[in-house]
């Protein structure tokens, strides 16, 4: 399953959406708050910025020293909450240890929370009326739709229960009428559980952990992993070459789920700007 | 599993908690807003009131005609949001059709939402940091704890995906490290799925639907159903007499989950009053 390809397709649609908005005098605005010098964060933020600018966004990256106080960061967020030029606010994680990440995420205006991590957005998702949706699982749903994967009544198994992937993924698949199982590090007989999956989503952060024994023949396998092997090469949680012999569909790493995550972030920012246009 | 017995035990503990609060000059206050004349609602509200008064609560039931407008009801809620005498606000469902129940539930101050249905409380639950918890699944967790049921690493299957039982139940069991499956009306091979459960929670609203074929020998079976049979007798979703031959533990109907739901509602109101005492 070609995540890069779908992201490119959507980029074209989104260019049109941005052009329409600009005709109405609205430029989608996204601000990314980056604290400290984490090299991985620098790379992520650079990619987001590049894609946002390519779409014609008003894209701002605010950089703060790792020594910024929590109170100062909260003040900055409040400033952007009030600023109508920005339809999306994103705080790049991780934050330095002296800052309470929950407190910071909760301070973002939930209607500008394009990452979908605010408790009120998580709550809307849990009650089946989602507004802002965490971008990785949202991107996976778009991929499944693009490949006409039938979800209703299927067994979906998610390995990993993080707040940013596993748990929201479960809710989205449940909304599409899958029978959903959430498995994790404490699960016994993980191979047996995984093997019942018609749709298997793997998000555990262990390189090539899922081998072909885990896979029901013909299953759809979504690999959310982003790990480095001993040579520094980017690898997924799924042992791609052997699993591809058994699976019906498989997302590669890279160019699978990853490009869709940034795409959905930009997509939600555009949706927010559109809402503003309709007010 | 004796829900009535545990509710009685907790009633004694809660009496002590209320006495302590009263020594500090705080009386736990609960207001129930009841719209219209639904007979089942009248019964539920009467039970809640009786239990609250027995605990020494400041207990108020506000009754409104079925013709009350949404705006008027929202104003009433805002009045109780502002009133420090009340630590819990509960709107009895169902509401008349001309009133948007979501809008009403969202209007309750989330810190007084002792039913746990506000999106922000659902979101806190989804991210694993619960505050107010929906009372039926919360009561089930207390029952499991009281009977020393081991949850970590066990297969838990929930039949039913409502916002008030199935979905929050899944999150609570996941927090205790169960491998959790959510099944529902679209699930294929439901018998097979249920039979893998070490802990089976049934909340589908179909009298005696779950028969012994669904049950793994020795499983813990929680029956959330409240149905009337042809003679008007209260029955659960589980065919009690035959399932009790196979299950290791089983909650009866009545006197199982039901009494725990009201208990947790009162318990959360007391917890809120305590928070106020610590401020």
XYZ file of C-alpha atoms in Angstrom:
558
model
C 0.000 0.000 0.000
C 1.543 3.158 -1.253
C 1.243 5.842 1.406
C 3.583 8.151 -0.428
C 1.412 7.849 -3.542
C -1.805 8.635 -1.679
C -0.128 11.536 0.110
C 0.883 12.917 -3.297
C -2.680 12.494 -4.612
C -4.075 14.282 -1.593
C -1.492 17.035 -1.939
C -3.055 17.902 -5.313
C -6.589 17.955 -3.847
C -5.387 20.072 -0.977
C -3.724 22.556 -3.326
C -7.157 23.108 -4.868
C -8.747 23.499 -1.456
C -6.141 26.095 -0.483
C -6.639 27.974 -3.762
C -10.409 28.134 -3.097
C -9.789 29.459 0.392
C -7.375 32.088 -0.853
C -10.059 33.271 -3.272
C -12.170 33.953 -0.205
C -9.293 35.840 1.385
C -8.352 33.053 3.799
C -4.856 31.588 3.991
C -4.612 28.424 6.111
C -2.242 29.156 8.964
C -0.233 26.593 10.918
C 2.157 27.381 13.742
C 4.549 24.779 15.095
C 6.095 25.392 18.516
C 9.483 23.731 18.803
C 11.285 23.677 22.147
C 14.970 22.756 22.362
C 17.322 21.103 19.911
C 16.134 17.466 19.618
C 17.521 16.445 16.182
C 14.587 14.138 15.295
C 12.139 16.934 16.153
C 14.118 19.342 13.965
C 13.754 16.939 11.041
C 10.009 16.358 11.580
C 9.352 20.066 11.864
C 11.365 20.806 8.754
C 9.306 18.257 6.789
C 6.042 19.708 8.022
C 7.166 23.219 7.187
C 8.265 22.212 3.690
C 4.956 20.526 2.925
C 2.924 23.385 4.407
C 4.781 25.959 2.337
C 4.380 23.842 -0.819
C 0.617 24.043 -0.229
C 0.715 27.822 0.108
C 0.096 27.868 3.862
C 0.984 30.681 6.176
C 3.514 28.477 7.980
C 5.370 29.608 11.076
C 7.849 27.673 13.194
C 8.455 29.271 16.575
C 11.660 28.049 18.192
C 12.225 28.309 21.939
C 15.290 27.443 24.026
C 15.114 24.238 26.095
C 15.249 26.497 29.160
C 11.860 28.141 28.491
C 9.591 27.886 31.538
C 6.246 26.126 31.419
C 4.487 29.400 32.201
C 6.203 31.169 29.306
C 5.293 28.365 26.911
C 1.661 28.464 28.072
C 1.618 32.206 27.422
C 2.905 31.636 23.905
C 0.163 29.082 23.257
C -2.473 31.481 24.536
C -1.150 34.102 22.133
C -1.678 31.740 19.191
C -5.070 30.595 20.525
C -6.183 34.221 20.204
C -4.564 34.811 16.812
C -7.123 34.303 14.029
C -4.359 33.958 11.441
C -3.650 30.449 12.694
C -6.094 27.568 12.164
C -3.768 24.968 13.575
C -1.379 24.949 16.538
C 1.053 22.120 17.047
C 3.524 21.638 19.868
C 6.292 19.315 18.744
C 6.910 16.539 21.264
C 8.918 15.558 23.255
C 9.156 18.574 25.553
C 11.954 19.120 28.122
C 11.355 17.302 31.409
C 10.617 20.413 33.453
C 7.524 21.054 31.326
C 4.283 19.117 31.898
C 3.356 17.983 28.369
C -0.265 17.242 29.340
C -0.725 20.729 30.688
C 0.710 22.192 27.501
C -1.448 20.060 25.175
C -4.561 20.883 27.220
C -3.812 24.592 26.853
C -4.175 24.491 23.070
C -7.598 25.710 21.928
C -9.303 22.397 21.117
C -10.659 23.815 17.855
C -7.078 24.486 16.672
C -5.707 21.170 17.954
C -4.796 19.713 14.545
C -2.842 16.894 16.210
C -6.102 15.747 17.870
C -4.460 15.072 21.241
C -6.591 17.407 23.390
C -8.749 15.411 25.862
C -11.914 16.946 24.466
C -10.998 15.756 20.966
C -10.100 12.315 22.299
C -13.463 12.287 24.105
C -15.390 13.214 20.978
C -13.630 10.357 19.226
C -14.533 7.906 22.004
C -18.221 8.847 21.843
C -18.181 8.393 18.082
C -18.465 12.053 17.079
C -14.908 12.947 16.131
C -13.801 16.462 15.327
C -9.975 16.740 15.282
C -8.530 13.220 14.901
C -4.985 12.060 15.724
C -3.205 12.170 12.377
C -1.533 8.762 12.168
C -4.681 6.652 12.672
C -6.645 9.124 10.538
C -4.134 8.638 7.732
C -4.409 4.869 8.075
C -8.202 5.083 7.667
C -7.679 7.098 4.460
C -5.270 4.432 3.187
C -7.745 1.625 3.943
C -10.464 3.578 2.111
C -8.183 4.262 -0.861
C -7.581 0.520 -1.274
C -11.288 -0.297 -0.792
C -10.558 -2.451 2.233
C -13.777 -3.808 3.678
C -13.811 -3.066 7.425
C -17.348 -3.830 8.621
C -17.533 -7.117 10.527
C -13.819 -7.782 10.065
C -11.481 -8.702 12.897
C -9.105 -5.813 13.466
C -6.203 -6.303 15.856
C -4.060 -3.401 16.998
C -0.733 -4.150 18.633
C 0.180 -1.161 20.785
C -2.019 1.042 22.955
C -0.473 4.490 22.761
C -2.642 7.588 22.980
C -1.421 8.806 19.609
C -1.859 5.606 17.579
C -3.299 2.466 19.201
C -6.211 3.841 21.196
C -7.584 6.304 18.629
C -7.041 3.668 15.898
C -9.306 1.286 17.836
C -12.074 3.886 17.976
C -11.884 4.662 14.250
C -12.022 0.986 13.273
C -14.907 0.427 15.714
C -16.814 3.287 14.092
C -16.498 1.402 10.804
C -17.977 -1.696 12.474
C -14.842 -3.808 12.851
C -14.591 -6.182 15.799
C -11.595 -4.576 17.469
C -8.949 -6.128 19.709
C -6.258 -4.065 21.425
C -3.153 -6.094 22.220
C 0.038 -4.886 23.923
C 3.128 -5.859 25.863
C 1.095 -7.719 28.509
C -0.864 -9.761 25.962
C -0.376 -13.506 26.215
C -0.223 -15.583 23.014
C 0.332 -12.494 20.918
C 1.004 -14.576 17.789
C -2.329 -16.342 18.183
C -4.195 -13.068 18.776
C -2.551 -11.366 15.788
C -3.273 -14.347 13.544
C -7.019 -13.790 13.926
C -6.715 -10.357 12.344
C -8.146 -9.549 8.946
C -6.651 -6.113 9.545
C -3.510 -5.912 11.686
C -2.114 -2.559 12.801
C 1.331 -2.740 14.379
C 2.579 0.190 16.472
C 4.966 -1.090 19.095
C 8.311 0.456 18.169
C 10.328 -2.762 17.858
C 12.105 -3.265 14.578
C 10.959 -6.298 12.515
C 9.123 -7.711 15.539
C 6.138 -9.042 13.587
C 7.132 -12.031 11.471
C 5.072 -14.172 9.122
C 3.872 -16.454 11.958
C 1.742 -13.515 13.165
C -0.122 -13.123 9.901
C -3.380 -14.651 8.698
C -2.987 -15.364 4.967
C -4.395 -12.462 2.970
C -4.548 -10.066 5.926
C -4.118 -6.318 5.582
C -1.007 -5.342 7.552
C -0.351 -1.727 8.557
C 3.143 -1.017 9.833
C 3.361 2.135 11.957
C 6.900 1.453 13.189
C 9.781 3.877 12.646
C 12.923 2.223 14.000
C 16.591 2.360 13.070
C 18.439 -0.898 12.463
C 22.111 -1.439 13.414
C 23.179 0.369 10.219
C 20.957 3.362 10.948
C 18.477 2.379 8.244
C 14.794 3.197 8.827
C 12.812 0.001 9.403
C 9.261 -0.781 10.491
C 7.842 -3.050 13.195
C 7.045 -5.660 10.529
C 9.590 -7.978 8.892
C 8.529 -6.775 5.473
C 10.126 -9.313 3.166
C 8.749 -12.429 4.847
C 5.376 -10.912 5.807
C 4.773 -9.767 2.247
C 4.727 -13.455 1.235
C 1.650 -14.042 3.426
C -0.206 -10.719 3.720
C -2.768 -9.494 1.192
C -1.767 -5.870 1.655
C 1.188 -4.341 3.488
C 2.355 -0.783 4.054
C 6.081 -0.296 3.505
C 8.471 1.647 5.744
C 9.366 4.268 4.613
C 6.686 5.604 2.234
C 3.775 3.899 3.973
C 2.041 5.409 6.974
C 4.621 8.155 7.577
C 3.779 10.462 4.655
C 0.062 10.166 5.476
C 0.566 11.512 8.993
C 1.847 14.891 7.830
C -0.788 14.941 5.102
C -3.627 14.557 7.605
C -2.136 17.287 9.777
C -2.258 19.705 6.867
C -5.674 18.406 5.831
C -7.138 19.122 9.269
C -5.651 22.600 9.217
C -7.362 23.240 5.879
C -10.656 21.859 7.230
C -10.405 24.319 10.135
C -9.700 27.216 7.807
C -12.750 26.175 5.769
C -14.944 26.170 8.869
C -13.807 29.716 9.504
C -14.695 30.608 5.906
C -18.210 29.252 6.476
C -18.823 31.208 9.646
C -20.924 -12.045 42.346
C -22.983 -10.103 44.788
C -23.325 -6.520 43.585
C -25.973 -5.753 46.169
C -23.638 -6.966 48.918
C -20.725 -4.835 47.715
C -23.011 -1.819 47.325
C -24.096 -2.305 50.955
C -20.467 -2.564 52.076
C -19.575 0.606 50.221
C -22.614 2.363 51.635
C -21.084 1.963 55.123
C -17.706 3.323 53.960
C -19.421 6.218 52.270
C -21.409 7.053 55.398
C -18.081 7.525 57.166
C -16.765 9.676 54.333
C -19.859 11.865 54.483
C -19.574 12.196 58.276
C -15.954 13.350 57.920
C -16.984 15.922 55.332
C -19.792 17.208 57.508
C -17.267 17.704 60.319
C -15.484 20.036 57.941
C -18.745 21.837 57.213
C -19.245 20.284 53.778
C -22.419 18.406 52.810
C -22.146 16.505 49.519
C -24.741 17.928 47.169
C -26.297 16.144 44.194
C -28.943 17.595 41.905
C -30.849 15.430 39.447
C -32.648 17.151 36.581
C -35.662 15.164 35.447
C -37.573 16.210 32.349
C -41.026 14.795 31.585
C -42.879 11.810 32.970
C -41.007 8.722 31.709
C -41.988 6.061 34.282
C -38.639 4.207 34.198
C -36.821 7.516 34.756
C -39.109 8.297 37.682
C -38.158 4.970 39.278
C -34.414 5.430 38.710
C -34.486 8.945 40.092
C -36.454 7.857 43.154
C -33.852 5.160 43.881
C -30.996 7.609 43.535
C -32.732 10.102 45.785
C -33.452 7.479 48.451
C -29.833 6.309 48.516
C -28.472 9.866 48.539
C -30.682 10.863 51.451
C -29.746 7.715 53.365
C -26.128 8.868 53.081
C -26.944 12.315 54.411
C -26.532 14.126 51.094
C -28.065 17.421 50.212
C -30.206 15.802 47.516
C -32.391 17.769 45.131
C -34.545 16.511 42.277
C -35.615 19.256 39.905
C -38.607 18.258 37.786
C -39.378 20.012 34.515
C -42.311 19.555 32.139
C -41.613 17.670 28.869
C -42.333 20.965 27.104
C -39.293 22.768 28.575
C -37.187 24.329 25.828
C -33.559 23.384 25.290
C -32.503 26.950 26.098
C -34.384 26.916 29.401
C -32.844 23.584 30.368
C -29.372 24.887 29.512
C -30.000 27.902 31.737
C -30.984 25.622 34.588
C -27.770 23.636 34.168
C -25.718 26.813 34.185
C -27.406 27.808 37.447
C -26.301 24.541 39.081
C -22.817 24.791 37.518
C -22.407 28.046 39.436
C -23.943 26.780 42.677
C -21.209 25.625 45.076
C -23.724 23.648 47.134
C -23.798 20.977 44.439
C -20.832 18.692 43.768
C -22.666 16.561 41.251
C -25.144 17.371 38.486
C -27.005 14.631 36.692
C -29.461 14.948 33.826
C -31.676 11.866 33.706
C -31.854 10.425 30.210
C -33.726 10.028 27.906
C -34.654 13.640 27.139
C -37.617 14.679 24.946
C -36.839 14.638 21.230
C -36.807 18.413 20.779
C -33.802 18.653 23.111
C -30.288 17.833 21.910
C -28.982 15.483 24.611
C -25.335 15.969 23.550
C -25.638 19.715 23.905
C -27.174 19.323 27.350
C -24.536 16.856 28.589
C -21.748 19.086 27.235
C -23.179 22.035 29.159
C -22.615 20.361 32.539
C -19.446 21.611 34.247
C -17.109 18.682 33.588
C -15.897 18.765 37.205
C -19.475 18.133 38.406
C -20.230 15.519 35.737
C -20.682 12.585 38.129
C -22.128 10.457 35.309
C -18.796 10.787 33.464
C -20.430 11.368 30.065
C -18.894 14.765 29.253
C -16.499 14.513 26.254
C -13.633 15.861 28.331
C -14.131 13.114 30.904
C -14.409 10.511 28.143
C -11.190 11.922 26.668
C -9.346 11.744 29.977
C -10.431 8.129 30.210
C -9.217 7.379 26.681
C -5.774 8.838 27.406
C -5.559 6.774 30.584
C -5.935 9.612 33.095
C -9.546 9.286 34.182
C -11.281 11.815 36.392
C -15.072 11.292 36.387
C -15.788 7.761 35.113
C -19.081 6.411 33.718
C -20.689 4.699 36.708
C -21.681 1.302 35.317
C -18.209 0.273 34.080
C -16.653 1.894 37.158
C -18.893 -0.262 39.363
C -17.910 -3.364 37.398
C -14.219 -2.628 38.045
C -14.966 -2.367 41.780
C -16.761 -5.726 41.646
C -13.823 -7.374 39.846
C -11.454 -5.949 42.462
C -13.672 -7.089 45.350
C -13.535 -10.673 44.048
C -9.770 -10.467 43.422
C -10.224 -11.178 39.726
C -6.874 -11.106 37.969
C -7.149 -8.821 34.933
C -3.592 -8.276 33.674
C -2.865 -10.297 30.545
C -6.360 -11.796 30.500
C -8.596 -11.814 27.443
C -11.508 -9.484 28.086
C -14.356 -9.428 25.592
C -17.069 -6.781 25.749
C -20.276 -7.367 23.809
C -21.832 -3.978 23.155
C -20.210 -0.660 22.263
C -22.371 1.978 23.899
C -20.856 5.217 25.159
C -22.127 4.573 28.662
C -20.982 0.969 29.081
C -19.043 -0.820 26.333
C -16.552 1.842 25.264
C -15.556 3.127 28.722
C -15.455 -0.485 29.971
C -12.872 -1.276 27.297
C -10.654 1.592 28.433
C -10.839 0.609 32.106
C -9.944 -3.025 31.376
C -7.128 -1.887 29.078
C -5.728 0.287 31.862
C -5.525 -2.889 33.971
C -3.549 -4.593 31.183
C -6.236 -6.881 29.779
C -6.158 -7.722 26.083
C -9.485 -6.151 25.141
C -11.870 -7.044 22.330
C -14.988 -5.008 21.579
C -17.687 -7.034 19.835
C -21.119 -5.845 18.718
C -24.049 -6.444 16.391
C -21.802 -6.523 13.293
C -19.373 -9.050 14.768
C -19.154 -12.320 12.886
C -18.786 -15.583 14.852
C -19.810 -13.893 18.065
C -19.934 -17.225 19.923
C -16.350 -17.957 18.942
C -15.167 -14.469 19.929
C -16.973 -14.608 23.288
C -15.597 -18.068 24.011
C -12.049 -16.684 24.089
C -12.937 -14.430 27.009
C -11.522 -14.938 30.460
C -13.678 -11.935 31.368
C -16.891 -11.436 29.401
C -18.949 -8.253 29.797
C -22.376 -8.392 28.161
C -24.244 -5.147 27.522
C -26.470 -5.581 24.496
C -29.986 -5.258 25.881
C -31.341 -8.615 24.650
C -32.843 -10.847 27.301
C -31.052 -14.180 27.859
C -29.100 -13.748 24.610
C -25.828 -15.194 25.901
C -26.144 -18.934 26.440
C -23.597 -21.448 27.694
C -22.134 -21.992 24.199
C -20.651 -18.456 24.505
C -18.759 -19.196 27.699
C -15.217 -20.441 28.243
C -15.291 -22.779 31.251
C -14.377 -20.846 34.386
C -14.818 -17.415 32.793
C -15.939 -14.342 34.722
C -19.265 -13.215 33.237
C -20.649 -9.740 33.897
C -24.267 -9.217 32.913
C -25.181 -5.559 32.387
C -28.583 -6.289 30.816
C -31.834 -4.947 32.261
C -34.650 -6.403 30.190
C -38.234 -7.389 30.936
C -39.412 -10.870 29.970
C -42.963 -11.626 28.748
C -44.167 -11.654 32.368
C -42.613 -8.276 33.128
C -39.860 -9.843 35.207
C -36.442 -8.171 35.194
C -33.905 -10.365 33.345
C -30.322 -9.893 32.164
C -28.634 -10.439 28.805
C -27.234 -13.734 30.075
C -29.210 -16.964 30.420
C -28.250 -17.219 34.080
C -29.232 -20.772 34.964
C -27.374 -22.514 32.142
C -24.391 -20.104 32.085
C -23.845 -20.547 35.834
C -23.040 -24.227 35.108
C -20.025 -23.173 33.019
C -18.855 -19.772 34.298
C -16.462 -19.335 37.201
C -18.157 -16.124 38.342
C -21.424 -14.548 37.232
C -23.273 -11.387 38.248
C -27.008 -11.921 38.800
C -29.810 -9.690 37.533
C -31.142 -8.058 39.662
C -28.661 -7.402 42.507
C -25.560 -7.587 40.316
C -24.279 -4.611 38.344
C -27.371 -2.442 38.931
C -26.840 -1.524 42.604
C -23.181 -0.716 41.889
C -24.104 1.915 39.279
C -25.955 4.127 41.771
C -23.238 3.481 44.357
C -20.515 4.800 42.052
C -22.593 7.854 41.234
C -22.811 8.728 44.925
C -19.157 7.787 45.433
C -18.025 10.197 42.724
C -20.155 12.956 44.235
C -18.441 12.385 47.583
C -15.010 12.394 45.891
C -15.882 15.777 44.362
C -16.996 17.167 47.689
C -13.714 15.941 49.200
C -11.717 17.711 46.498
C -13.517 20.886 47.443
C -12.659 20.263 51.105
C -8.976 19.999 50.163
C -8.932 23.234 48.215
